[in-house]
Structure formats: structure tokens, C-alpha cells
Amino acid sequence: MTSTTHLSQDFPRHFLRDDDLTQAQQADVLRLAIELKAARTAGLHPKRPLEGPKTAALLFDKPSTRTRLSFSVGVAELGGFPLLIDASTSQLGRGEPVEDTARVLSRQVALITWRTFEHAKLEAMAAASDVPVVNALTDLLHPCQILADLQTVAEHRPGGVDALPGTVFAYVGDGNNNMANSYLLGGAVAGMHVVVGTPETHLPDPGILEDARRAAALTGGSVSVVHDAAEAVAGADVVATDTWVSMGQEAEAASRETPFVPFAVTPELMAGAKPDAGVLHCLPAYRGKEIDASYLDGPGSWVWDEAENRLHAQKALLVALLEAREGLPFPGA
Ligand code: CP
């Protein structure tokens, strides 16, 4: 099978932030993701940039189900060997410099993904790495999740990837977490109208908000932060939420919930969105807290497609990063 998607030239070396990709590059990755998904359903794996196999180092400082699974399966389906590393039990966990780790990994692997805490450490890894580095979640951003979410929106809405610009996308809940930040940034790159509904006490990162505004000015999208849940979802095509207790906040769980209760995805809240609005949740979810079970398990849920699309979106991203590195500006041509 020959790919019909032609990825943009000048693809970035690494993928650390949602706005590392231009609108055109993001759209190309999403189109390739949809194409790879269809091929896989037909039993085909047309892209094999890790054939050899070449090894991908998948580093995790935090728990993960979906990210670990999707990168492992994805690397294998691209012809490579996924080497899962519990970073906390590696020398990184004992304080070996990130830069030294990057140099050692670069000599033996073709690709590095890292889930960690401080975004600056991921940037340090990328700066010292000779091979592509991919953000598998930091405290600041979760850009691979947003690629999967955008693919899901494109699949469910008429017009596909071309219809992403202009989509009204509401995120409700904790505005001060990596998902809110990445929805702002990645949604703005896609040309969507992103509205974050969150209490005044839980605002998105101000630098990210500024960068998202800059991205939206280029794509015709918009970003806003409001503090009324009904206002946030009014007329929304898509409503997304996330856990109110992010990784590392478990000890504060009880005290964190109260301010977010009005922002829960319930039938009352969804009455203000468009009648055919889809619901997204990156998972893990807490039924009866941030989301009513009917929106997770009901027929209108897009959540399970969203979880599957982590695989396809990340495969497409890795193809783009690896083929660009090989100097192949138009993979599949
Ligand atoms: N959504 C997400 O990143 O899931 P995991 O934490 O299970 O990887």
C-alpha cells in the first residue's frame, strides 16, 4: 500500500510542545494517522521507518497505561523494538545529568520518548540528543494526547481534518493542568475556538495562554478562559474534561474537588452544548466526579476512539519525525 499523505517539509527535529508543529504539519500528521488506522484495519502496516529493528527508548517517570501501551505497540508496528525504561530506577532517578543520558541513548537508539515532571528537563534532553525526542507528558503539556484528540474530532465531525478550523472546543475542569495547556496550544494551532472553563483559582499557564493567542492569530482560531461552566460549553461542538486530581496531587484529592463540581460533565451542563456535541476525556476517568458515566459509556462517547487514536496519531508523528531525519521530505511519494 502506498501512502497518499505527503508530509510538509521542514518537520521539527523533536516534538515537545503542541506548537512545535505548524497548522499544515499538524494536519498532515492527522491525515496520515487516519490513513494508518485504515491500513491497520486492513491488516497492513505501510510505514516501517524503524525496520531493523531499530530501538526506541520509552522512558517513564510517572505511571501510564495508554501512553506506554500506544508507544510500545506503535514502535513495534513501525518495525522497531520498544525499550521501556522505568526512569526512576535508572541512573536518571539517582541524579545522572539529563544531558549525559541523552548522549548515551543517542548512540544506541533511534528515538526517545519521555514522560516526566519538569518540562525544562525534557527540553534539556532534546537539546543534548542526536535523535528525535517526544513529549510523552510533562507537568506543563501533553501534546501527543492532543494529536489523538484532534484525530478523534476529525473522524467524528463532517469534513474531517479540513473541518477542524472553526470547531468550537470547550474544556471544563482544572484549567491549571497539562491538558488545559495543551488544548489551548494544540487547539489554537488547529484553528479551533478553544474555551477553557475553570475556577478563577485554577488558571492555565500564562505563558502558554500567550503562546496560544499567538498561534490562534495565525490560524484564525481563538482562545479564551471563562469561569462559568455554562458559558464555557455554550454552542460547543466538543466538550472535553480531565481528572480533577492530576498525577502527584493524590494527597490533596478531597480538598481539590469542591471548586470543580460546577464544571462536571453532566446532562445539565451538556444541555448548553450543540445537540450532537462529542465528549472527550483523556483517561483515567472518575465516573460521578468530573464526568457522568453516561458520557463515558454511552453511545455518544468519543472517549474510547480517543484512547485508540493515541496509537495511530503517535505512529504518524513518529513516521514524520523519523522520515524527516532521513531527509525524506515527502514520505510515501
Ligand atoms: N491519557 C494518558 O496519558 O493516559 P496514561 O496516563 O494511562 O498514559
CSV table of C-alpha atoms and ligand atoms in Angstrom, one decimal:
chain,number,residue,atom,x,y,z
A,1,MET,CA,0.0,0.0,0.0
A,2,THR,CA,1.3,3.4,-0.9
A,3,SER,CA,0.6,6.3,1.4
A,4,THR,CA,-1.3,9.2,-0.1
A,5,THR,CA,-0.3,11.7,2.6
A,6,HIS,CA,2.6,13.9,1.8
A,7,LEU,CA,4.1,15.4,5.0
A,8,SER,CA,5.3,19.0,5.0
A,9,GLN,CA,8.9,19.8,4.6
A,10,ASP,CA,10.9,21.3,7.5
A,11,PHE,CA,9.3,19.0,10.0
A,12,PRO,CA,10.8,19.7,13.5
A,13,ARG,CA,13.6,17.5,15.0
A,14,HIS,CA,11.7,17.0,18.2
A,15,PHE,CA,8.0,17.1,19.4
A,16,LEU,CA,8.0,18.7,22.8
A,17,ARG,CA,5.1,21.2,22.5
A,18,ASP,CA,1.9,21.4,20.6
A,19,ASP,CA,3.1,24.4,18.7
A,20,ASP,CA,6.3,22.7,17.5
A,21,LEU,CA,4.1,21.9,14.5
A,22,THR,CA,2.6,24.4,12.1
A,23,GLN,CA,-1.1,24.1,11.3
A,24,ALA,CA,-0.1,22.4,8.0
A,25,GLN,CA,2.2,19.9,9.7
A,26,GLN,CA,-0.3,19.1,12.3
A,27,ALA,CA,-3.0,18.5,9.7
A,28,ASP,CA,-0.6,16.3,7.7
A,29,VAL,CA,0.1,14.2,10.8
A,30,LEU,CA,-3.6,13.8,11.4
A,31,ARG,CA,-4.3,12.8,7.8
A,32,LEU,CA,-1.5,10.2,8.0
A,33,ALA,CA,-2.9,8.9,11.3
A,34,ILE,CA,-6.3,8.4,9.8
A,35,GLU,CA,-4.7,6.6,6.8
A,36,LEU,CA,-2.5,4.4,9.0
A,37,LYS,CA,-5.6,3.5,11.1
A,38,ALA,CA,-7.5,2.4,7.9
A,39,ALA,CA,-4.4,0.4,6.7
A,40,ARG,CA,-4.1,-1.4,10.1
A,41,THR,CA,-7.8,-2.4,9.9
A,42,ALA,CA,-7.0,-4.0,6.6
A,43,GLY,CA,-4.0,-5.8,8.2
A,44,LEU,CA,-1.4,-3.5,6.6
A,45,HIS,CA,1.5,-1.6,8.1
A,46,PRO,CA,2.7,0.6,5.1
A,47,LYS,CA,5.2,2.6,7.2
A,48,ARG,CA,8.3,0.9,8.7
A,49,PRO,CA,10.8,3.6,9.5
A,50,LEU,CA,12.1,1.6,12.4
A,51,GLU,CA,12.7,-1.6,10.4
A,52,GLY,CA,15.9,-3.4,11.5
A,53,PRO,CA,14.7,-3.4,14.2
A,54,LYS,CA,15.8,0.0,15.5
A,55,THR,CA,15.2,0.6,19.1
A,56,ALA,CA,13.0,3.3,20.7
A,57,ALA,CA,13.8,4.2,24.3
A,58,LEU,CA,10.4,4.8,26.1
A,59,LEU,CA,11.2,6.5,29.5
A,60,PHE,CA,8.6,6.9,32.2
A,61,ASP,CA,9.0,8.8,35.5
A,62,LYS,CA,5.2,8.6,36.1
A,63,PRO,CA,2.6,5.9,35.9
A,64,SER,CA,1.0,5.3,32.5
A,65,THR,CA,-1.3,2.8,30.8
A,66,ARG,CA,-2.3,4.4,27.4
A,67,THR,CA,0.9,6.1,26.6
A,68,ARG,CA,3.1,3.1,27.5
A,69,LEU,CA,0.8,0.8,25.5
A,70,SER,CA,0.4,3.0,22.4
A,71,PHE,CA,4.1,3.9,22.1
A,72,SER,CA,5.1,0.2,22.6
A,73,VAL,CA,2.6,-1.1,20.1
A,74,GLY,CA,3.2,1.8,17.7
A,75,VAL,CA,7.0,1.3,17.7
A,76,ALA,CA,6.6,-2.4,17.1
A,77,GLU,CA,4.2,-1.8,14.2
A,78,LEU,CA,6.7,0.7,12.7
A,79,GLY,CA,9.2,-2.2,12.6
A,80,GLY,CA,11.1,-1.2,15.7
A,81,PHE,CA,11.8,-2.5,19.2
A,82,PRO,CA,10.2,-0.6,22.1
A,83,LEU,CA,12.6,-0.5,25.1
A,84,LEU,CA,10.5,0.5,28.2
A,85,ILE,CA,12.6,2.1,30.8
A,86,ASP,CA,11.4,2.9,34.3
A,87,ALA,CA,13.4,6.1,34.6
A,88,SER,CA,13.0,6.2,38.4
A,89,THR,CA,15.1,3.1,38.7
A,90,SER,CA,17.6,4.2,36.1
A,91,GLN,CA,20.6,6.4,36.9
A,92,LEU,CA,18.4,9.4,35.9
A,93,GLY,CA,16.5,8.7,39.0
A,94,ARG,CA,19.7,9.0,41.0
A,95,GLY,CA,20.6,12.3,39.5
A,96,GLU,CA,22.7,11.5,36.5
A,97,PRO,CA,22.6,14.6,34.3
A,98,VAL,CA,19.8,14.5,31.6
A,99,GLU,CA,22.4,15.6,29.0
A,100,ASP,CA,24.7,12.6,29.8
A,101,THR,CA,21.7,10.3,29.5
A,102,ALA,CA,20.7,11.9,26.2
A,103,ARG,CA,24.2,11.3,24.8
A,104,VAL,CA,24.3,7.7,25.8
A,105,LEU,CA,20.8,7.0,24.5
A,106,SER,CA,21.5,8.7,21.2
A,107,ARG,CA,24.4,6.3,20.4
A,108,GLN,CA,22.1,3.3,20.7
A,109,VAL,CA,18.5,4.2,19.9
A,110,ALA,CA,16.7,5.9,17.0
A,111,LEU,CA,14.1,7.7,19.1
A,112,ILE,CA,13.4,8.8,22.7
A,113,THR,CA,10.1,9.4,24.4
A,114,TRP,CA,9.9,10.6,28.0
A,115,ARG,CA,7.1,11.1,30.5
A,116,THR,CA,8.5,13.3,33.3
A,117,PHE,CA,7.7,16.1,35.6
A,118,GLU,CA,9.6,19.3,34.7
A,119,HIS,CA,9.2,20.4,31.1
A,120,ALA,CA,12.6,22.0,31.3
A,121,LYS,CA,14.2,18.6,31.7
A,122,LEU,CA,12.6,17.3,28.6
A,123,GLU,CA,14.0,20.4,26.7
A,124,ALA,CA,17.4,19.6,28.1
A,125,MET,CA,17.1,16.0,26.9
A,126,ALA,CA,16.2,17.2,23.4
A,127,ALA,CA,19.0,19.8,23.3
A,128,ALA,CA,21.6,17.1,24.0
A,129,SER,CA,20.0,14.4,21.9
A,130,ASP,CA,21.0,13.4,18.3
A,131,VAL,CA,17.8,11.5,17.9
A,132,PRO,CA,14.2,12.8,18.0
A,133,VAL,CA,12.8,13.3,21.5
A,134,VAL,CA,9.0,13.2,22.0
A,135,ASN,CA,7.0,14.5,24.9
A,136,ALA,CA,5.0,11.6,26.5
A,137,LEU,CA,3.6,14.1,29.1
A,138,THR,CA,5.2,16.7,31.3
A,139,ASP,CA,3.6,18.8,34.1
A,140,LEU,CA,3.2,21.5,31.5
A,141,LEU,CA,2.0,19.8,28.4
A,142,HIS,CA,0.6,16.5,26.9
A,143,PRO,CA,0.9,17.2,23.2
A,144,CYS,CA,0.6,13.5,21.9
A,145,GLN,CA,-2.8,13.3,23.7
A,146,ILE,CA,-4.0,16.4,21.8
A,147,LEU,CA,-3.0,14.9,18.4
A,148,ALA,CA,-5.1,11.8,19.3
A,149,ASP,CA,-8.0,14.1,20.4
A,150,LEU,CA,-7.8,16.1,17.2
A,151,GLN,CA,-7.8,13.0,15.1
A,152,THR,CA,-10.9,11.9,17.0
A,153,VAL,CA,-12.7,15.2,16.4
A,154,ALA,CA,-11.8,15.0,12.7
A,155,GLU,CA,-13.2,11.4,12.4
A,156,HIS,CA,-16.5,12.3,14.1
A,157,ARG,CA,-17.3,15.6,12.5
A,158,PRO,CA,-18.3,16.2,8.9
A,159,GLY,CA,-15.4,17.5,6.9
A,160,GLY,CA,-12.6,15.6,8.7
A,161,VAL,CA,-9.3,17.3,9.2
A,162,ASP,CA,-10.3,20.2,7.0
A,163,ALA,CA,-13.2,21.0,9.3
A,164,LEU,CA,-11.0,21.4,12.4
A,165,PRO,CA,-10.6,25.1,11.9
A,166,GLY,CA,-13.6,26.9,13.3
A,167,THR,CA,-14.6,24.0,15.6
A,168,VAL,CA,-15.8,25.2,19.0
A,169,PHE,CA,-13.9,23.2,21.6
A,170,ALA,CA,-14.7,23.5,25.3
A,171,TYR,CA,-12.6,22.2,28.0
A,172,VAL,CA,-14.1,22.2,31.5
A,173,GLY,CA,-12.5,21.4,34.9
A,174,ASP,CA,-8.9,22.0,36.1
A,175,GLY,CA,-7.5,24.8,34.0
A,176,ASN,CA,-4.2,24.6,35.7
A,177,ASN,CA,-3.0,21.3,34.3
A,178,ASN,CA,-1.2,20.0,31.3
A,179,MET,CA,-4.3,19.0,29.4
A,180,ALA,CA,-5.8,22.5,29.6
A,181,ASN,CA,-2.5,24.0,28.4
A,182,SER,CA,-2.2,21.5,25.5
A,183,TYR,CA,-5.8,22.0,24.4
A,184,LEU,CA,-5.2,25.8,24.3
A,185,LEU,CA,-2.0,25.4,22.3
A,186,GLY,CA,-2.8,22.5,20.1
A,187,GLY,CA,-6.4,23.7,19.5
A,188,ALA,CA,-5.1,27.1,18.5
A,189,VAL,CA,-2.6,25.6,16.1
A,190,ALA,CA,-5.6,23.7,14.5
A,191,GLY,CA,-7.6,26.9,14.1
A,192,MET,CA,-10.2,25.9,16.6
A,193,HIS,CA,-12.1,28.2,19.0
A,194,VAL,CA,-10.9,26.9,22.4
A,195,VAL,CA,-12.7,27.9,25.6
A,196,VAL,CA,-11.4,26.8,28.9
A,197,GLY,CA,-14.0,26.8,31.7
A,198,THR,CA,-12.3,26.7,35.1
A,199,PRO,CA,-12.5,28.4,38.5
A,200,GLU,CA,-10.6,31.7,38.9
A,201,THR,CA,-8.2,29.8,41.3
A,202,HIS,CA,-7.1,27.3,38.6
A,203,LEU,CA,-5.9,29.3,35.6
A,204,PRO,CA,-3.8,27.9,32.7
A,205,ASP,CA,-0.1,28.7,32.5
A,206,PRO,CA,0.1,32.4,31.5
A,207,GLY,CA,3.0,31.8,29.1
A,208,ILE,CA,1.1,29.0,27.3
A,209,LEU,CA,-2.0,31.2,27.1
A,210,GLU,CA,0.0,33.9,25.4
A,211,ASP,CA,1.6,31.5,23.0
A,212,ALA,CA,-1.8,30.0,22.2
A,213,ARG,CA,-3.2,33.5,21.5
A,214,ARG,CA,-0.2,34.0,19.1
A,215,ALA,CA,-0.9,30.7,17.4
A,216,ALA,CA,-4.6,31.4,17.1
A,217,ALA,CA,-3.8,34.8,15.4
A,218,LEU,CA,-2.0,32.8,12.7
A,219,THR,CA,-4.7,30.2,12.1
A,220,GLY,CA,-7.9,32.1,12.6
A,221,GLY,CA,-8.8,30.3,15.8
A,222,SER,CA,-9.3,31.9,19.2
A,223,VAL,CA,-8.6,31.0,22.9
A,224,SER,CA,-10.5,32.2,26.0
A,225,VAL,CA,-10.7,31.4,29.7
A,226,VAL,CA,-14.1,31.8,31.4
A,227,HIS,CA,-15.2,31.0,35.0
A,228,ASP,CA,-18.8,29.9,34.3
A,229,ALA,CA,-19.3,26.3,33.2
A,230,ALA,CA,-22.5,27.0,31.2
A,231,GLU,CA,-20.7,29.9,29.4
A,232,ALA,CA,-17.8,27.6,28.5
A,233,VAL,CA,-19.9,24.9,26.8
A,234,ALA,CA,-22.4,27.2,25.1
A,235,GLY,CA,-22.7,26.1,21.5
A,236,ALA,CA,-19.7,23.8,21.8
A,237,ASP,CA,-19.1,21.1,19.1
A,238,VAL,CA,-16.8,19.2,21.5
A,239,VAL,CA,-16.7,19.1,25.3
A,240,ALA,CA,-13.5,17.8,27.0
A,241,THR,CA,-12.6,17.2,30.6
A,242,ASP,CA,-9.9,15.6,32.7
A,243,THR,CA,-9.5,14.3,36.2
A,244,TRP,CA,-9.6,16.9,38.9
A,245,VAL,CA,-6.6,15.2,40.6
A,246,SER,CA,-3.6,15.0,38.3
A,247,MET,CA,-0.6,12.8,38.9
A,248,GLY,CA,1.2,13.8,42.1
A,249,GLN,CA,-1.9,15.6,43.6
A,250,GLU,CA,-3.4,12.4,45.2
A,251,ALA,CA,-2.9,13.6,48.8
A,252,GLU,CA,-5.0,16.7,48.1
A,253,ALA,CA,-7.8,14.8,46.4
A,254,ALA,CA,-10.6,15.6,48.8
A,255,SER,CA,-9.9,19.3,49.0
A,256,ARG,CA,-9.3,19.8,45.3
A,257,GLU,CA,-12.8,18.5,44.2
A,258,THR,CA,-15.1,21.3,45.6
A,259,PRO,CA,-14.2,24.1,43.2
A,260,PHE,CA,-14.6,21.9,40.2
A,261,VAL,CA,-18.0,20.4,40.9
A,262,PRO,CA,-19.9,23.0,38.8
A,263,PHE,CA,-17.7,22.1,35.9
A,264,ALA,CA,-18.6,18.4,35.8
A,265,VAL,CA,-19.8,17.0,32.5
A,266,THR,CA,-23.4,16.2,33.4
A,267,PRO,CA,-26.7,16.2,31.4
A,268,GLU,CA,-27.4,19.6,32.8
A,269,LEU,CA,-24.1,21.0,31.6
A,270,MET,CA,-24.3,19.3,28.2
A,271,ALA,CA,-27.7,20.8,27.5
A,272,GLY,CA,-25.9,24.0,26.6
A,273,ALA,CA,-23.6,22.4,24.0
A,274,LYS,CA,-24.7,21.6,20.5
A,275,PRO,CA,-27.1,18.6,20.4
A,276,ASP,CA,-24.5,16.4,18.6
A,277,ALA,CA,-21.5,17.6,20.6
A,278,GLY,CA,-19.0,14.9,21.3
A,279,VAL,CA,-17.3,14.3,24.7
A,280,LEU,CA,-13.6,13.6,25.2
A,281,HIS,CA,-11.7,12.5,28.3
A,282,CYS,CA,-8.0,11.5,28.1
A,283,LEU,CA,-8.5,8.9,30.9
A,284,PRO,CA,-8.1,7.7,33.5
A,285,ALA,CA,-11.6,8.9,34.4
A,286,TYR,CA,-13.6,9.1,37.7
A,287,ARG,CA,-17.2,8.4,36.9
A,288,GLY,CA,-19.5,10.6,39.0
A,289,LYS,CA,-16.8,13.2,39.6
A,290,GLU,CA,-15.6,15.1,36.6
A,291,ILE,CA,-17.8,13.1,34.2
A,292,ASP,CA,-21.2,11.4,34.4
A,293,ALA,CA,-20.9,7.8,33.5
A,294,SER,CA,-23.4,8.3,30.6
A,295,TYR,CA,-20.9,10.5,28.8
A,296,LEU,CA,-18.1,8.0,29.2
A,297,ASP,CA,-20.0,4.7,28.5
A,298,GLY,CA,-23.0,6.0,26.5
A,299,PRO,CA,-23.5,5.9,22.7
A,300,GLY,CA,-22.3,9.5,22.3
A,301,SER,CA,-19.0,8.9,23.9
A,302,TRP,CA,-15.9,9.6,21.7
A,303,VAL,CA,-13.6,8.6,24.6
A,304,TRP,CA,-12.7,5.1,23.5
A,305,ASP,CA,-11.9,6.2,20.0
A,306,GLU,CA,-9.8,8.9,21.6
A,307,ALA,CA,-7.9,6.3,23.6
A,308,GLU,CA,-7.3,4.1,20.5
A,309,ASN,CA,-6.2,7.1,18.5
A,310,ARG,CA,-3.2,7.5,20.7
A,311,LEU,CA,-1.7,4.6,18.7
A,312,HIS,CA,-2.5,6.0,15.3
A,313,ALA,CA,-1.6,9.6,16.0
A,314,GLN,CA,1.7,8.8,17.6
A,315,LYS,CA,2.6,6.4,14.8
A,316,ALA,CA,2.0,9.2,12.3
A,317,LEU,CA,4.1,11.6,14.4
A,318,LEU,CA,7.0,9.1,14.6
A,319,VAL,CA,6.9,8.5,10.9
A,320,ALA,CA,7.1,12.2,10.3
A,321,LEU,CA,10.0,12.7,12.7
A,322,LEU,CA,11.9,9.7,11.5
A,323,GLU,CA,11.4,10.3,7.8
A,324,ALA,CA,12.3,14.0,8.1
A,325,ARG,CA,15.5,12.9,9.9
A,326,GLU,CA,16.3,10.6,6.9
A,327,GLY,CA,15.9,13.6,4.6
A,328,LEU,CA,12.7,12.3,3.1
A,329,PRO,CA,10.6,15.4,2.7
A,330,PHE,CA,7.6,13.7,1.1
A,331,PRO,CA,7.3,10.2,2.7
A,332,GLY,CA,5.2,7.8,0.7
A,333,ALA,CA,5.6,9.6,-2.6
B,1,CP,N1,-4.1,9.7,28.8
B,1,CP,C1,-3.0,9.2,29.2
B,1,CP,O1,-1.9,9.8,29.0
B,1,CP,O2,-3.1,8.0,29.8
B,1,CP,P1,-1.9,7.3,30.6
B,1,CP,O3,-1.6,8.2,31.8
B,1,CP,O4,-2.5,6.0,31.0
B,1,CP,O5,-0.7,7.1,29.7
